[in-house]
PDB file of C-alpha atoms in Angstrom:
ATOM      1  CA  MET A   1      77.689  -6.550  30.364  1.00 49.00           C
ATOM      2  CA  LYS A   2      75.591  -8.261  33.229  1.00 53.00           C
ATOM      3  CA  ASN A   3      72.888 -10.696  32.106  1.00 57.00           C
ATOM      4  CA  LEU A   4      69.543  -9.504  33.750  1.00 54.00           C
ATOM      5  CA  GLU A   5      68.804 -13.274  34.773  1.00 55.00           C
ATOM      6  CA  THR A   6      72.019 -13.462  36.722  1.00 56.00           C
ATOM      7  CA  PRO A   7      71.369 -12.873  40.358  1.00 61.00           C
ATOM      8  CA  ALA A   8      73.328 -10.009  41.834  1.00 77.00           C
ATOM      9  CA  CYS A   9      76.063 -11.201  44.237  1.00 95.00           C
ATOM     10  CA  LYS A  10      78.453  -8.690  45.993  1.00 96.00           C
ATOM     11  CA  VAL A  11      81.725 -10.190  47.217  1.00 97.00           C
ATOM     12  CA  ALA A  12      84.225  -8.694  49.441  1.00 98.00           C
ATOM     13  CA  LEU A  13      87.878 -10.114  49.312  1.00 98.00           C
ATOM     14  CA  PHE A  14      90.464  -9.671  51.924  1.00 97.00           C
ATOM     15  CA  GLY A  15      93.866 -11.025  50.659  1.00 95.00           C
ATOM     16  CA  ALA A  16      93.268 -10.237  46.951  1.00 95.00           C
ATOM     17  CA  LEU A  17      96.996 -10.168  46.210  1.00 91.00           C
ATOM     18  CA  GLY A  18      98.897 -13.135  44.996  1.00 91.00           C
ATOM     19  CA  SER A  19      98.093 -16.117  42.809  1.00 94.00           C
ATOM     20  CA  LEU A  20      95.010 -17.391  44.946  1.00 95.00           C
ATOM     21  CA  GLY A  21      93.541 -13.855  45.267  1.00 95.00           C
ATOM     22  CA  SER A  22      93.851 -13.390  41.619  1.00 95.00           C
ATOM     23  CA  ALA A  23      92.136 -16.795  40.861  1.00 96.00           C
ATOM     24  CA  LEU A  24      89.138 -15.966  43.262  1.00 97.00           C
ATOM     25  CA  MET A  25      88.606 -12.526  41.702  1.00 96.00           C
ATOM     26  CA  VAL A  26      88.714 -13.757  38.147  1.00 96.00           C
ATOM     27  CA  GLU A  27      86.528 -16.653  38.998  1.00 97.00           C
ATOM     28  CA  ALA A  28      84.010 -14.095  40.601  1.00 96.00           C
ATOM     29  CA  LEU A  29      84.096 -12.055  37.543  1.00 95.00           C
ATOM     30  CA  SER A  30      83.418 -15.033  35.256  1.00 95.00           C
ATOM     31  CA  ARG A  31      80.270 -15.539  37.273  1.00 95.00           C
ATOM     32  CA  GLN A  32      79.362 -11.865  36.811  1.00 94.00           C
ATOM     33  CA  TRP A  33      79.503 -11.262  40.601  1.00 95.00           C
ATOM     34  CA  GLU A  34      80.518  -7.797  41.815  1.00 95.00           C
ATOM     35  CA  MET A  35      84.003  -7.944  43.436  1.00 95.00           C
ATOM     36  CA  MET A  36      85.485  -5.659  46.055  1.00 97.00           C
ATOM     37  CA  ALA A  37      89.108  -6.241  46.964  1.00 97.00           C
ATOM     38  CA  LEU A  38      89.872  -4.978  50.412  1.00 97.00           C
ATOM     39  CA  LEU A  39      93.484  -3.766  50.650  1.00 94.00           C
ATOM     40  CA  ASP A  40      95.957  -1.657  52.443  1.00 89.00           C
ATOM     41  CA  ASP A  41      97.248  -0.187  49.198  1.00 89.00           C
ATOM     42  CA  LEU A  42      94.562   0.654  46.627  1.00 89.00           C
ATOM     43  CA  ASN A  43      97.131   0.613  43.867  1.00 88.00           C
ATOM     44  CA  ALA A  44      98.375  -2.771  44.490  1.00 89.00           C
ATOM     45  CA  ILE A  45      96.072  -4.457  41.947  1.00 87.00           C
ATOM     46  CA  PRO A  46      95.797  -3.349  38.433  1.00 81.00           C
ATOM     47  CA  SER A  47      92.470  -1.706  37.343  1.00 80.00           C
ATOM     48  CA  ARG A  48      90.132  -4.141  35.690  1.00 85.00           C
ATOM     49  CA  PRO A  49      86.279  -3.787  34.706  1.00 87.00           C
ATOM     50  CA  GLY A  50      84.223  -5.280  37.485  1.00 87.00           C
ATOM     51  CA  ILE A  51      86.715  -5.095  40.174  1.00 92.00           C
ATOM     52  CA  ARG A  52      86.725  -2.281  42.803  1.00 94.00           C
ATOM     53  CA  ALA A  53      89.181  -1.655  45.681  1.00 95.00           C
ATOM     54  CA  LYS A  54      88.737  -0.299  49.092  1.00 95.00           C
ATOM     55  CA  PRO A  55      90.666  -0.025  52.362  1.00 95.00           C
ATOM     56  CA  GLY A  56      90.386  -3.076  54.550  1.00 95.00           C
ATOM     57  CA  ASP A  57      92.221  -4.876  57.359  1.00 94.00           C
ATOM     58  CA  PRO A  58      90.941  -8.387  58.197  1.00 95.00           C
ATOM     59  CA  PHE A  59      92.541  -8.042  61.774  1.00 94.00           C
ATOM     60  CA  ASP A  60      90.490  -4.762  62.733  1.00 95.00           C
ATOM     61  CA  ALA A  61      86.909  -5.565  63.742  1.00 97.00           C
ATOM     62  CA  LEU A  62      85.730  -1.812  63.313  1.00 98.00           C
ATOM     63  CA  GLY A  63      87.474  -1.672  60.011  1.00 97.00           C
ATOM     64  CA  VAL A  64      86.011  -4.923  58.909  1.00 98.00           C
ATOM     65  CA  SER A  65      82.411  -3.680  59.579  1.00 98.00           C
ATOM     66  CA  HIS A  66      83.169  -0.537  57.601  1.00 98.00           C
ATOM     67  CA  ALA A  67      84.662  -2.376  54.783  1.00 98.00           C
ATOM     68  CA  VAL A  68      82.037  -5.053  54.266  1.00 98.00           C
ATOM     69  CA  ALA A  69      78.906  -3.174  54.729  1.00 98.00           C
ATOM     70  CA  GLY A  70      76.460  -3.872  51.910  1.00 97.00           C
ATOM     71  CA  MET A  71      78.231  -7.170  50.802  1.00 98.00           C
ATOM     72  CA  ASP A  72      76.588 -10.489  50.407  1.00 97.00           C
ATOM     73  CA  LEU A  73      79.492 -12.405  51.337  1.00 97.00           C
ATOM     74  CA  VAL A  74      83.056 -12.175  52.454  1.00 98.00           C
ATOM     75  CA  LEU A  75      86.196 -14.066  51.461  1.00 98.00           C
ATOM     76  CA  CYS A  76      89.329 -13.965  53.496  1.00 98.00           C
ATOM     77  CA  ASN A  77      92.485 -15.513  51.850  1.00 96.00           C
ATOM     78  CA  LEU A  78      95.104 -15.692  54.561  1.00 93.00           C
ATOM     79  CA  CYS A  79      97.239 -17.435  52.241  1.00 89.00           C
ATOM     80  CA  SER A  80      98.200 -13.874  50.900  1.00 88.00           C
ATOM     81  CA  GLN A  81     101.558 -13.101  51.710  1.00 80.00           C
ATOM     82  CA  PRO A  82     100.966  -9.391  52.566  1.00 78.00           C
ATOM     83  CA  LEU A  83      98.507 -10.499  55.310  1.00 78.00           C
ATOM     84  CA  LEU A  84     100.810 -13.226  56.543  1.00 75.00           C
ATOM     85  CA  ALA A  85     103.678 -10.652  56.876  1.00 72.00           C
ATOM     86  CA  ALA A  86     101.578  -8.425  58.956  1.00 63.00           C
ATOM     87  CA  ARG A  87     101.593 -11.201  61.737  1.00 62.00           C
ATOM     88  CA  ARG A  88     104.828 -12.797  61.457  1.00 56.00           C
ATOM     89  CA  ASN A  89     105.828 -11.994  65.152  1.00 56.00           C
ATOM     90  CA  GLY A  90     103.310 -14.320  66.589  1.00 57.00           C
ATOM     91  CA  PRO A  91     102.905 -18.259  66.589  1.00 59.00           C
ATOM     92  CA  GLY A  92     101.318 -19.656  63.270  1.00 63.00           C
ATOM     93  CA  PHE A  93      97.873 -19.964  64.823  1.00 80.00           C
ATOM     94  CA  ASP A  94      97.806 -16.258  65.929  1.00 85.00           C
ATOM     95  CA  VAL A  95      97.241 -15.167  62.167  1.00 86.00           C
ATOM     96  CA  GLU A  96      93.948 -17.197  61.771  1.00 91.00           C
ATOM     97  CA  PHE A  97      92.727 -16.603  65.362  1.00 92.00           C
ATOM     98  CA  SER A  98      92.955 -13.004  65.089  1.00 92.00           C
ATOM     99  CA  ALA A  99      91.646 -12.590  61.668  1.00 94.00           C
ATOM    100  CA  ILE A 100      88.681 -14.748  62.225  1.00 96.00           C
ATOM    101  CA  THR A 101      87.790 -13.190  65.589  1.00 96.00           C
ATOM    102  CA  ALA A 102      87.957  -9.778  64.027  1.00 97.00           C
ATOM    103  CA  LEU A 103      85.899 -10.970  60.880  1.00 98.00           C
ATOM    104  CA  LEU A 104      83.231 -12.500  63.053  1.00 98.00           C
ATOM    105  CA  ASP A 105      82.708  -9.392  65.035  1.00 98.00           C
ATOM    106  CA  GLY A 106      82.745  -7.009  62.055  1.00 98.00           C
ATOM    107  CA  LEU A 107      80.492  -8.992  60.034  1.00 98.00           C
ATOM    108  CA  ALA A 108      78.038  -9.234  62.680  1.00 98.00           C
ATOM    109  CA  VAL A 109      78.009  -5.396  63.145  1.00 98.00           C
ATOM    110  CA  ALA A 110      77.661  -4.851  59.354  1.00 98.00           C
ATOM    111  CA  GLY A 111      74.919  -7.554  59.009  1.00 98.00           C
ATOM    112  CA  VAL A 112      76.769  -9.741  56.605  1.00 98.00           C
ATOM    113  CA  ARG A 113      75.827 -13.312  57.153  1.00 97.00           C
ATOM    114  CA  ARG A 114      78.257 -15.370  54.955  1.00 98.00           C
ATOM    115  CA  LEU A 115      82.108 -15.746  55.571  1.00 98.00           C
ATOM    116  CA  LEU A 116      84.615 -18.123  54.059  1.00 98.00           C
ATOM    117  CA  VAL A 117      88.274 -18.185  55.496  1.00 98.00           C
ATOM    118  CA  ILE A 118      90.976 -19.751  53.425  1.00 96.00           C
ATOM    119  CA  ALA A 119      94.046 -20.563  55.679  1.00 94.00           C
ATOM    120  CA  ASP A 120      96.456 -23.255  56.918  1.00 91.00           C
ATOM    121  CA  PHE A 121      94.380 -24.824  59.646  1.00 92.00           C
ATOM    122  CA  HIS A 122      96.548 -27.810  60.211  1.00 89.00           C
ATOM    123  CA  TRP A 123      97.111 -26.457  63.700  1.00 88.00           C
ATOM    124  CA  LEU A 124      93.664 -27.526  64.625  1.00 91.00           C
ATOM    125  CA  ASP A 125      94.348 -31.104  63.938  1.00 90.00           C
ATOM    126  CA  GLU A 126      94.962 -33.212  67.139  1.00 82.00           C
ATOM    127  CA  GLU A 127      98.055 -34.793  65.602  1.00 83.00           C
ATOM    128  CA  SER A 128      99.614 -31.535  64.636  1.00 80.00           C
ATOM    129  CA  GLY A 129     101.486 -31.120  67.851  1.00 80.00           C
ATOM    130  CA  HIS A 130     100.117 -27.547  68.392  1.00 80.00           C
ATOM    131  CA  PRO A 131      98.615 -26.622  71.740  1.00 84.00           C
ATOM    132  CA  ALA A 132      94.968 -27.498  72.120  1.00 87.00           C
ATOM    133  CA  GLU A 133      93.935 -24.263  73.837  1.00 89.00           C
ATOM    134  CA  PRO A 134      93.940 -21.948  70.816  1.00 88.00           C
ATOM    135  CA  GLY A 135      91.907 -24.459  68.700  1.00 90.00           C
ATOM    136  CA  GLU A 136      89.433 -24.637  71.609  1.00 93.00           C
ATOM    137  CA  GLN A 137      89.117 -21.029  71.977  1.00 94.00           C
ATOM    138  CA  LEU A 138      88.618 -20.585  68.190  1.00 95.00           C
ATOM    139  CA  GLN A 139      85.886 -23.301  68.415  1.00 95.00           C
ATOM    140  CA  ARG A 140      84.006 -21.492  71.178  1.00 96.00           C
ATOM    141  CA  ARG A 141      84.057 -18.268  69.298  1.00 96.00           C
ATOM    142  CA  LEU A 142      82.842 -19.941  65.984  1.00 97.00           C
ATOM    143  CA  VAL A 143      80.013 -21.838  67.825  1.00 97.00           C
ATOM    144  CA  ASP A 144      78.914 -18.674  69.611  1.00 97.00           C
ATOM    145  CA  SER A 145      78.791 -16.641  66.543  1.00 98.00           C
ATOM    146  CA  ASP A 146      75.657 -16.169  64.319  1.00 97.00           C
ATOM    147  CA  ILE A 147      77.646 -15.937  61.293  1.00 98.00           C
ATOM    148  CA  ASP A 148      77.411 -18.616  58.430  1.00 98.00           C
ATOM    149  CA  TRP A 149      80.993 -19.267  58.397  1.00 98.00           C
ATOM    150  CA  THR A 150      82.926 -22.041  56.501  1.00 98.00           C
ATOM    151  CA  LEU A 151      86.784 -22.639  56.999  1.00 98.00           C
ATOM    152  CA  VAL A 152      88.565 -23.734  53.911  1.00 98.00           C
ATOM    153  CA  ASP A 153      91.998 -25.526  54.246  1.00 96.00           C
ATOM    154  CA  ALA A 154      94.767 -23.794  52.086  1.00 93.00           C
ATOM    155  CA  PRO A 155      95.180 -25.351  48.789  1.00 92.00           C
ATOM    156  CA  GLY A 156      99.089 -26.282  49.264  1.00 84.00           C
ATOM    157  CA  ILE A 157      99.755 -25.045  45.700  1.00 79.00           C
ATOM    158  CA  GLY A 158     103.170 -23.257  45.507  1.00 63.00           C
ATOM    159  CA  GLY A 159     103.929 -20.072  43.787  1.00 60.00           C
ATOM    160  CA  ASP A 160     101.726 -17.538  45.620  1.00 71.00           C
ATOM    161  CA  ASP A 161     103.318 -14.627  43.899  1.00 76.00           C
ATOM    162  CA  LEU A 162     104.010 -16.177  40.370  1.00 85.00           C
ATOM    163  CA  PHE A 163     100.744 -15.640  38.783  1.00 92.00           C
ATOM    164  CA  GLY A 164      98.430 -12.487  38.482  1.00 91.00           C
ATOM    165  CA  LEU A 165      95.164 -11.450  37.089  1.00 92.00           C
ATOM    166  CA  ASP A 166      96.308 -11.705  33.494  1.00 91.00           C
ATOM    167  CA  ASP A 167      97.365 -15.340  33.955  1.00 92.00           C
ATOM    168  CA  PHE A 168      93.691 -16.264  34.977  1.00 93.00           C
ATOM    169  CA  LEU A 169      91.928 -13.909  32.588  1.00 92.00           C
ATOM    170  CA  LYS A 170      93.337 -15.897  29.725  1.00 90.00           C
ATOM    171  CA  PRO A 171      91.185 -18.690  28.527  1.00 89.00           C
ATOM    172  CA  ALA A 172      92.236 -22.086  30.008  1.00 87.00           C
ATOM    173  CA  HIS A 173      94.419 -24.124  27.776  1.00 85.00           C
ATOM    174  CA  SER A 174      96.183 -27.396  27.886  1.00 81.00           C
ATOM    175  CA  ASN A 175      99.767 -26.033  28.085  1.00 82.00           C
ATOM    176  CA  GLU A 176      99.017 -23.651  31.120  1.00 89.00           C
ATOM    177  CA  PRO A 177     100.929 -24.347  34.170  1.00 89.00           C
ATOM    178  CA  ASP A 178      99.491 -27.054  36.428  1.00 91.00           C
ATOM    179  CA  ALA A 179      99.515 -24.487  39.416  1.00 91.00           C
ATOM    180  CA  VAL A 180      97.148 -22.235  37.399  1.00 92.00           C
ATOM    181  CA  SER A 181      94.801 -25.023  36.512  1.00 93.00           C
ATOM    182  CA  ALA A 182      94.621 -26.232  40.021  1.00 93.00           C
ATOM    183  CA  LEU A 183      93.983 -22.679  41.423  1.00 95.00           C
ATOM    184  CA  ARG A 184      91.264 -22.140  38.776  1.00 95.00           C
ATOM    185  CA  ARG A 185      89.484 -25.287  40.211  1.00 95.00           C
ATOM    186  CA  PHE A 186      90.122 -24.361  43.822  1.00 96.00           C
ATOM    187  CA  ALA A 187      88.614 -20.903  43.249  1.00 97.00           C
ATOM    188  CA  ALA A 188      85.598 -22.387  41.467  1.00 97.00           C
ATOM    189  CA  ALA A 189      84.903 -24.879  44.323  1.00 97.00           C
ATOM    190  CA  VAL A 190      85.347 -22.121  46.958  1.00 98.00           C
ATOM    191  CA  LEU A 191      82.738 -19.862  45.182  1.00 98.00           C
ATOM    192  CA  ASP A 192      80.386 -22.986  44.716  1.00 97.00           C
ATOM    193  CA  GLU A 193      80.498 -23.436  48.441  1.00 97.00           C
ATOM    194  CA  ALA A 194      79.853 -19.641  48.994  1.00 96.00           C
ATOM    195  CA  ARG A 195      76.759 -19.823  46.814  1.00 94.00           C
ATOM    196  CA  LEU A 196      75.462 -23.296  47.747  1.00 95.00           C
ATOM    197  CA  ALA A 197      76.398 -23.099  51.399  1.00 96.00           C
ATOM    198  CA  ALA A 198      76.801 -26.825  51.694  1.00 97.00           C
ATOM    199  CA  HIS A 199      79.247 -26.843  54.545  1.00 97.00           C
ATOM    200  CA  VAL A 200      78.017 -24.033  56.700  1.00 98.00           C
ATOM    201  CA  ARG A 201      79.682 -23.928  60.123  1.00 98.00           C
ATOM    202  CA  GLN A 202      82.244 -26.503  59.000  1.00 98.00           C
ATOM    203  CA  ARG A 203      85.841 -26.898  58.012  1.00 97.00           C
ATOM    204  CA  VAL A 204      86.192 -28.112  54.548  1.00 97.00           C
ATOM    205  CA  HIS A 205      89.206 -29.456  52.287  1.00 95.00           C
ATOM    206  CA  VAL A 206      89.087 -28.897  48.517  1.00 93.00           C
ATOM    207  CA  GLN A 207      90.560 -31.853  46.467  1.00 86.00           C
ATOM    208  CA  VAL A 208      91.687 -29.792  43.372  1.00 79.00           C
ATOM    209  CA  GLU A 209      92.835 -32.798  41.701  1.00 62.00           C
ATOM    210  CA  HIS A 210      89.438 -34.270  41.540  1.00 41.00           C
ATOM    211  CA  GLU A 211      87.476 -31.041  41.590  1.00 42.00           C
ATOM    212  CA  ALA A 212      85.560 -32.170  44.743  1.00 40.00           C
ATOM    213  CA  THR A 213      85.016 -30.653  48.079  1.00 44.00           C
ATOM    214  CA  ARG A 214      84.598 -32.928  51.229  1.00 46.00           C
ATOM    215  CA  ALA A 215      84.150 -31.886  54.934  1.00 48.00           C
ATOM    216  CA  ALA A 216      87.423 -32.299  56.733  1.00 49.00           C
ATOM    217  CA  PRO A 217      87.547 -34.525  59.903  1.00 40.00           C
TER     218      PRO A 217
END
């Protein structure tokens, strides 16, 4: 049951499958937010109170605009293996560039202002050895967009397919796997950022060991 004093927040999540997607959904539910999982296969996640499913593809701008209409914020978890598998034929940065471009365009059409994308953004670092041009192109698209975006570095926690909703729905306890505890903290930090908007139009790195968030250089 939703408390009347709790502000309504409608969240759309691309990349709901896997450990991180499950952690994000459960954290949103614990805050009594309305969660919409956007999936290729609507039967891919178990039915749970508070979670709805809808078709959605983060690489298709028109599809994004239809999928996120009416939402308050959009999360895109590009660490989800099914989303990564859809783009394995291109270079590493092609996944992030293609998705972010489609998301920016789709959210603008739908009138949704807030976007957080979780992915491996190391290719944006000068010392990564990757070509500079894709990063410069992405930066231009981000700067030109009116969307309140935040890029979140992937947590680097192994076992994407090891844990599901039931693992995070259980109360936290001292004997739970370290990865579950770390993913709980990461998900909480991401949703805090979504709510507080402390790092709008920035790339951030979440230090799950210390439950802190800092702007990435």
